Amino acid sequence: MLSLNRPRPVGNGKPVAVLVQEHAAEALEAIMTAAPTEVPAPPRADVALPLDALHFFVRYTLREYTSFMWQHGGFLIRRRRVRWPASLLLRLKSTFSAALNFVLLGRGRRTYEFTIDEHGIVRTSGGVTLIDWDDVAAVRTYSRGFMMVLKRGTLPIPFRCLSEGQVATMRELAAARHELALR
């Protein structure tokens, strides 16, 4: 049922990512040919890391995904100070619904490609999702990897998909996002 509501490209049948790239190239060309103006870009204090090295692929397993959701659900429940036994029931319910969502949407069959740079996060899997840094609320570290907490949703990133240098960069990013949250 959900797949019937997805927008489809109209007209030439090109994939949406190609159309977005063509539109971006046209917009960039229009900007480059326009008269130059002296408007300096505001400095971005929240991203001062060498993020160009973060390009990786992720294929989630059900056990890994439910582990992320179990730990993140526990964090949210503790933050809201819900006590036992209600905390256990909420954690079981949220983890079960995340696992059901994982199975029904077929997330275990997809390979996601992530590119993280100073402009934001690009997630590719059949379609392209662009996530701006303003939408990233926090980067949390769990036993299996990092959880990028967005304004609407989360992005789990397992340690097994990252090199040692990428893990160090993600730890710096998590620390920087934590400092911004404290301000």
PDB file of C-alpha atoms in Angstrom:
ATOM      1  CA  MET A   1       0.000   0.000   0.000  1.00  0.00           C
ATOM      2  CA  LEU A   2       2.721   2.466   0.909  1.00  0.00           C
ATOM      3  CA  SER A   3       4.555   1.964  -2.358  1.00  0.00           C
ATOM      4  CA  LEU A   4       1.525   3.160  -4.317  1.00  0.00           C
ATOM      5  CA  ASN A   5       1.841   6.663  -2.877  1.00  0.00           C
ATOM      6  CA  ARG A   6       5.454   7.269  -3.911  1.00  0.00           C
ATOM      7  CA  PRO A   7       5.990  10.028  -6.475  1.00  0.00           C
ATOM      8  CA  ARG A   8       7.227   8.870  -9.820  1.00  0.00           C
ATOM      9  CA  PRO A   9       9.224  10.887 -12.365  1.00  0.00           C
ATOM     10  CA  VAL A  10       7.028  12.399 -15.013  1.00  0.00           C
ATOM     11  CA  GLY A  11       8.047  12.639 -18.616  1.00  0.00           C
ATOM     12  CA  ASN A  12      11.445  11.465 -19.767  1.00  0.00           C
ATOM     13  CA  GLY A  13      11.797   8.523 -17.334  1.00  0.00           C
ATOM     14  CA  LYS A  14      15.187   9.570 -15.953  1.00  0.00           C
ATOM     15  CA  PRO A  15      15.879   8.612 -12.328  1.00  0.00           C
ATOM     16  CA  VAL A  16      15.106  11.342  -9.816  1.00  0.00           C
ATOM     17  CA  ALA A  17      18.763  11.611  -8.740  1.00  0.00           C
ATOM     18  CA  VAL A  18      19.789  12.453 -12.328  1.00  0.00           C
ATOM     19  CA  LEU A  19      17.095  15.122 -12.540  1.00  0.00           C
ATOM     20  CA  VAL A  20      18.214  16.634  -9.232  1.00  0.00           C
ATOM     21  CA  GLN A  21      21.851  16.704 -10.398  1.00  0.00           C
ATOM     22  CA  GLU A  22      20.882  18.333 -13.703  1.00  0.00           C
ATOM     23  CA  HIS A  23      18.803  20.950 -11.890  1.00  0.00           C
ATOM     24  CA  ALA A  24      21.666  21.627  -9.452  1.00  0.00           C
ATOM     25  CA  ALA A  25      24.132  21.971 -12.330  1.00  0.00           C
ATOM     26  CA  GLU A  26      21.830  24.460 -14.092  1.00  0.00           C
ATOM     27  CA  ALA A  27      21.391  26.463 -10.877  1.00  0.00           C
ATOM     28  CA  LEU A  28      25.150  26.486 -10.257  1.00  0.00           C
ATOM     29  CA  GLU A  29      25.810  27.669 -13.812  1.00  0.00           C
ATOM     30  CA  ALA A  30      23.255  30.468 -13.393  1.00  0.00           C
ATOM     31  CA  ILE A  31      24.917  31.553 -10.156  1.00  0.00           C
ATOM     32  CA  MET A  32      28.407  31.462 -11.665  1.00  0.00           C
ATOM     33  CA  THR A  33      27.406  33.568 -14.667  1.00  0.00           C
ATOM     34  CA  ALA A  34      25.574  36.161 -12.553  1.00  0.00           C
ATOM     35  CA  ALA A  35      27.283  39.364 -11.448  1.00  0.00           C
ATOM     36  CA  PRO A  36      29.448  38.811  -8.362  1.00  0.00           C
ATOM     37  CA  THR A  37      28.205  40.290  -5.115  1.00  0.00           C
ATOM     38  CA  GLU A  38      30.173  40.820  -1.931  1.00  0.00           C
ATOM     39  CA  VAL A  39      28.093  38.839   0.566  1.00  0.00           C
ATOM     40  CA  PRO A  40      30.347  36.782   2.831  1.00  0.00           C
ATOM     41  CA  ALA A  41      29.001  33.442   4.002  1.00  0.00           C
ATOM     42  CA  PRO A  42      28.424  33.237   7.742  1.00  0.00           C
ATOM     43  CA  PRO A  43      30.972  31.048   9.516  1.00  0.00           C
ATOM     44  CA  ARG A  44      29.630  27.662  10.590  1.00  0.00           C
ATOM     45  CA  ALA A  45      31.028  26.920  14.014  1.00  0.00           C
ATOM     46  CA  ASP A  46      29.137  23.643  14.243  1.00  0.00           C
ATOM     47  CA  VAL A  47      31.085  21.910  11.461  1.00  0.00           C
ATOM     48  CA  ALA A  48      34.843  22.455  11.595  1.00  0.00           C
ATOM     49  CA  LEU A  49      35.893  18.873  10.982  1.00  0.00           C
ATOM     50  CA  PRO A  50      37.514  17.110   8.031  1.00  0.00           C
ATOM     51  CA  LEU A  51      34.275  15.455   6.990  1.00  0.00           C
ATOM     52  CA  ASP A  52      35.299  14.815   3.385  1.00  0.00           C
ATOM     53  CA  ALA A  53      36.644  11.400   4.430  1.00  0.00           C
ATOM     54  CA  LEU A  54      33.228  10.093   5.478  1.00  0.00           C
ATOM     55  CA  HIS A  55      31.869   7.984   2.652  1.00  0.00           C
ATOM     56  CA  PHE A  56      30.647   4.486   3.481  1.00  0.00           C
ATOM     57  CA  PHE A  57      28.019   1.832   2.774  1.00  0.00           C
ATOM     58  CA  VAL A  58      25.648   0.270   5.320  1.00  0.00           C
ATOM     59  CA  ARG A  59      23.472  -2.824   5.111  1.00  0.00           C
ATOM     60  CA  TYR A  60      21.635  -3.276   8.397  1.00  0.00           C
ATOM     61  CA  THR A  61      20.767  -6.575  10.046  1.00  0.00           C
ATOM     62  CA  LEU A  62      17.644  -6.982  12.157  1.00  0.00           C
ATOM     63  CA  ARG A  63      19.661  -7.784  15.293  1.00  0.00           C
ATOM     64  CA  GLU A  64      21.859  -4.714  14.831  1.00  0.00           C
ATOM     65  CA  TYR A  65      18.909  -2.404  14.106  1.00  0.00           C
ATOM     66  CA  THR A  66      16.913  -3.610  17.116  1.00  0.00           C
ATOM     67  CA  SER A  67      20.006  -3.206  19.305  1.00  0.00           C
ATOM     68  CA  PHE A  68      20.282   0.443  18.225  1.00  0.00           C
ATOM     69  CA  MET A  69      16.582   1.004  18.883  1.00  0.00           C
ATOM     70  CA  TRP A  70      16.720  -0.780  22.281  1.00  0.00           C
ATOM     71  CA  GLN A  71      19.575   1.437  23.450  1.00  0.00           C
ATOM     72  CA  HIS A  72      18.104   4.631  22.011  1.00  0.00           C
ATOM     73  CA  GLY A  73      14.680   3.838  23.474  1.00  0.00           C
ATOM     74  CA  GLY A  74      16.348   3.319  26.854  1.00  0.00           C
ATOM     75  CA  PHE A  75      18.044   6.706  26.574  1.00  0.00           C
ATOM     76  CA  LEU A  76      14.755   8.453  25.723  1.00  0.00           C
ATOM     77  CA  ILE A  77      12.866   6.709  28.526  1.00  0.00           C
ATOM     78  CA  ARG A  78      15.567   7.539  31.112  1.00  0.00           C
ATOM     79  CA  ARG A  79      15.597  11.141  29.928  1.00  0.00           C
ATOM     80  CA  ARG A  80      11.859  11.360  30.541  1.00  0.00           C
ATOM     81  CA  ARG A  81      12.339   9.707  33.954  1.00  0.00           C
ATOM     82  CA  VAL A  82       9.858   6.891  33.418  1.00  0.00           C
ATOM     83  CA  ARG A  83      10.258   4.275  36.143  1.00  0.00           C
ATOM     84  CA  TRP A  84      10.088   0.481  36.160  1.00  0.00           C
ATOM     85  CA  PRO A  85       7.874  -1.462  35.102  1.00  0.00           C
ATOM     86  CA  ALA A  86       6.460   1.136  32.715  1.00  0.00           C
ATOM     87  CA  SER A  87       9.956   1.817  31.350  1.00  0.00           C
ATOM     88  CA  LEU A  88      10.438  -1.837  30.437  1.00  0.00           C
ATOM     89  CA  LEU A  89       7.056  -2.038  28.731  1.00  0.00           C
ATOM     90  CA  LEU A  90       7.698   1.158  26.749  1.00  0.00           C
ATOM     91  CA  ARG A  91      11.147  -0.070  25.725  1.00  0.00           C
ATOM     92  CA  LEU A  92       9.779  -3.438  24.582  1.00  0.00           C
ATOM     93  CA  LYS A  93       6.947  -1.777  22.670  1.00  0.00           C
ATOM     94  CA  SER A  94       9.178   0.755  20.914  1.00  0.00           C
ATOM     95  CA  THR A  95      11.800  -1.854  20.015  1.00  0.00           C
ATOM     96  CA  PHE A  96       9.167  -4.281  18.710  1.00  0.00           C
ATOM     97  CA  SER A  97       7.542  -1.570  16.584  1.00  0.00           C
ATOM     98  CA  ALA A  98      10.962  -0.571  15.191  1.00  0.00           C
ATOM     99  CA  ALA A  99      11.697  -4.227  14.336  1.00  0.00           C
ATOM    100  CA  LEU A 100       8.305  -4.610  12.666  1.00  0.00           C
ATOM    101  CA  ASN A 101       8.909  -1.408  10.709  1.00  0.00           C
ATOM    102  CA  PHE A 102      12.349  -2.717   9.683  1.00  0.00           C
ATOM    103  CA  VAL A 103      10.868  -5.955   8.344  1.00  0.00           C
ATOM    104  CA  LEU A 104       7.841  -4.425   6.627  1.00  0.00           C
ATOM    105  CA  LEU A 105       9.852  -1.726   4.858  1.00  0.00           C
ATOM    106  CA  GLY A 106      12.537  -4.208   3.788  1.00  0.00           C
ATOM    107  CA  ARG A 107      15.411  -2.222   5.244  1.00  0.00           C
ATOM    108  CA  GLY A 108      17.542  -5.354   5.555  1.00  0.00           C
ATOM    109  CA  ARG A 109      17.493  -5.855   1.793  1.00  0.00           C
ATOM    110  CA  ARG A 110      18.794  -2.371   0.958  1.00  0.00           C
ATOM    111  CA  THR A 111      22.350  -1.120   0.917  1.00  0.00           C
ATOM    112  CA  TYR A 112      22.570   2.511   1.992  1.00  0.00           C
ATOM    113  CA  GLU A 113      25.353   4.783   0.795  1.00  0.00           C
ATOM    114  CA  PHE A 114      26.252   7.655   3.119  1.00  0.00           C
ATOM    115  CA  THR A 115      28.322  10.724   2.348  1.00  0.00           C
ATOM    116  CA  ILE A 116      28.895  13.129   5.222  1.00  0.00           C
ATOM    117  CA  ASP A 117      30.537  16.469   4.476  1.00  0.00           C
ATOM    118  CA  GLU A 118      30.439  20.078   5.656  1.00  0.00           C
ATOM    119  CA  HIS A 119      27.118  20.667   3.862  1.00  0.00           C
ATOM    120  CA  GLY A 120      25.227  17.802   5.489  1.00  0.00           C
ATOM    121  CA  ILE A 121      24.435  14.140   5.057  1.00  0.00           C
ATOM    122  CA  VAL A 122      23.518  12.448   1.790  1.00  0.00           C
ATOM    123  CA  ARG A 123      21.875   9.023   2.060  1.00  0.00           C
ATOM    124  CA  THR A 124      21.338   7.076  -1.150  1.00  0.00           C
ATOM    125  CA  SER A 125      19.288   3.912  -1.535  1.00  0.00           C
ATOM    126  CA  GLY A 126      17.195   3.904  -4.676  1.00  0.00           C
ATOM    127  CA  GLY A 127      16.568   7.602  -4.015  1.00  0.00           C
ATOM    128  CA  VAL A 128      18.577  10.463  -2.592  1.00  0.00           C
ATOM    129  CA  THR A 129      17.913  11.944   0.847  1.00  0.00           C
ATOM    130  CA  LEU A 130      19.669  15.223   1.693  1.00  0.00           C
ATOM    131  CA  ILE A 131      19.896  16.085   5.388  1.00  0.00           C
ATOM    132  CA  ASP A 132      21.143  19.526   6.378  1.00  0.00           C
ATOM    133  CA  TRP A 133      23.226  19.981   9.537  1.00  0.00           C
ATOM    134  CA  ASP A 134      20.444  22.128  10.982  1.00  0.00           C
ATOM    135  CA  ASP A 135      18.262  18.986  11.053  1.00  0.00           C
ATOM    136  CA  VAL A 136      20.793  16.998  13.115  1.00  0.00           C
ATOM    137  CA  ALA A 137      19.914  17.395  16.794  1.00  0.00           C
ATOM    138  CA  ALA A 138      22.650  15.154  18.223  1.00  0.00           C
ATOM    139  CA  VAL A 139      25.109  12.372  17.495  1.00  0.00           C
ATOM    140  CA  ARG A 140      25.004   9.702  20.197  1.00  0.00           C
ATOM    141  CA  THR A 141      27.430   6.824  20.692  1.00  0.00           C
ATOM    142  CA  TYR A 142      26.092   3.352  21.512  1.00  0.00           C
ATOM    143  CA  SER A 143      27.741  -0.053  21.823  1.00  0.00           C
ATOM    144  CA  ARG A 144      27.208  -0.934  18.137  1.00  0.00           C
ATOM    145  CA  GLY A 145      27.882   2.473  16.605  1.00  0.00           C
ATOM    146  CA  PHE A 146      26.686   6.034  16.272  1.00  0.00           C
ATOM    147  CA  MET A 147      23.099   7.251  16.216  1.00  0.00           C
ATOM    148  CA  MET A 148      22.472  10.513  14.404  1.00  0.00           C
ATOM    149  CA  VAL A 149      19.357  11.925  16.044  1.00  0.00           C
ATOM    150  CA  LEU A 150      17.490  14.086  13.567  1.00  0.00           C
ATOM    151  CA  LYS A 151      14.598  16.449  14.173  1.00  0.00           C
ATOM    152  CA  ARG A 152      12.383  13.764  12.632  1.00  0.00           C
ATOM    153  CA  GLY A 153      13.922  10.323  12.977  1.00  0.00           C
ATOM    154  CA  THR A 154      17.298   8.711  13.450  1.00  0.00           C
ATOM    155  CA  LEU A 155      20.194   7.372  11.372  1.00  0.00           C
ATOM    156  CA  PRO A 156      22.088   4.468  12.934  1.00  0.00           C
ATOM    157  CA  ILE A 157      25.687   4.091  11.722  1.00  0.00           C
ATOM    158  CA  PRO A 158      27.407   0.836  12.794  1.00  0.00           C
ATOM    159  CA  PHE A 159      31.086   0.766  13.746  1.00  0.00           C
ATOM    160  CA  ARG A 160      31.661  -2.172  11.374  1.00  0.00           C
ATOM    161  CA  CYS A 161      31.052   0.082   8.350  1.00  0.00           C
ATOM    162  CA  LEU A 162      33.639   2.698   9.324  1.00  0.00           C
ATOM    163  CA  SER A 163      37.424   2.694   9.215  1.00  0.00           C
ATOM    164  CA  GLU A 164      39.447   3.739  12.273  1.00  0.00           C
ATOM    165  CA  GLY A 165      39.923   7.251  10.877  1.00  0.00           C
ATOM    166  CA  GLN A 166      36.216   7.582  10.167  1.00  0.00           C
ATOM    167  CA  VAL A 167      35.359   6.418  13.694  1.00  0.00           C
ATOM    168  CA  ALA A 168      37.699   9.088  15.103  1.00  0.00           C
ATOM    169  CA  THR A 169      36.081  11.747  12.908  1.00  0.00           C
ATOM    170  CA  MET A 170      32.599  10.640  13.991  1.00  0.00           C
ATOM    171  CA  ARG A 171      33.682  10.798  17.660  1.00  0.00           C
ATOM    172  CA  GLU A 172      34.868  14.382  17.091  1.00  0.00           C
ATOM    173  CA  LEU A 173      31.578  15.176  15.376  1.00  0.00           C
ATOM    174  CA  ALA A 174      29.621  13.695  18.292  1.00  0.00           C
ATOM    175  CA  ALA A 175      31.654  15.775  20.753  1.00  0.00           C
ATOM    176  CA  ALA A 176      31.128  18.938  18.698  1.00  0.00           C
ATOM    177  CA  ARG A 177      27.369  18.337  18.432  1.00  0.00           C
ATOM    178  CA  HIS A 178      27.257  17.699  22.202  1.00  0.00           C
ATOM    179  CA  GLU A 179      29.004  21.013  22.907  1.00  0.00           C
ATOM    180  CA  LEU A 180      26.527  22.812  20.648  1.00  0.00           C
ATOM    181  CA  ALA A 181      23.614  21.216  22.501  1.00  0.00           C
ATOM    182  CA  LEU A 182      24.973  22.482  25.823  1.00  0.00           C
ATOM    183  CA  ARG A 183      25.029  26.126  24.649  1.00  0.00           C
TER     184      ARG A 183
END
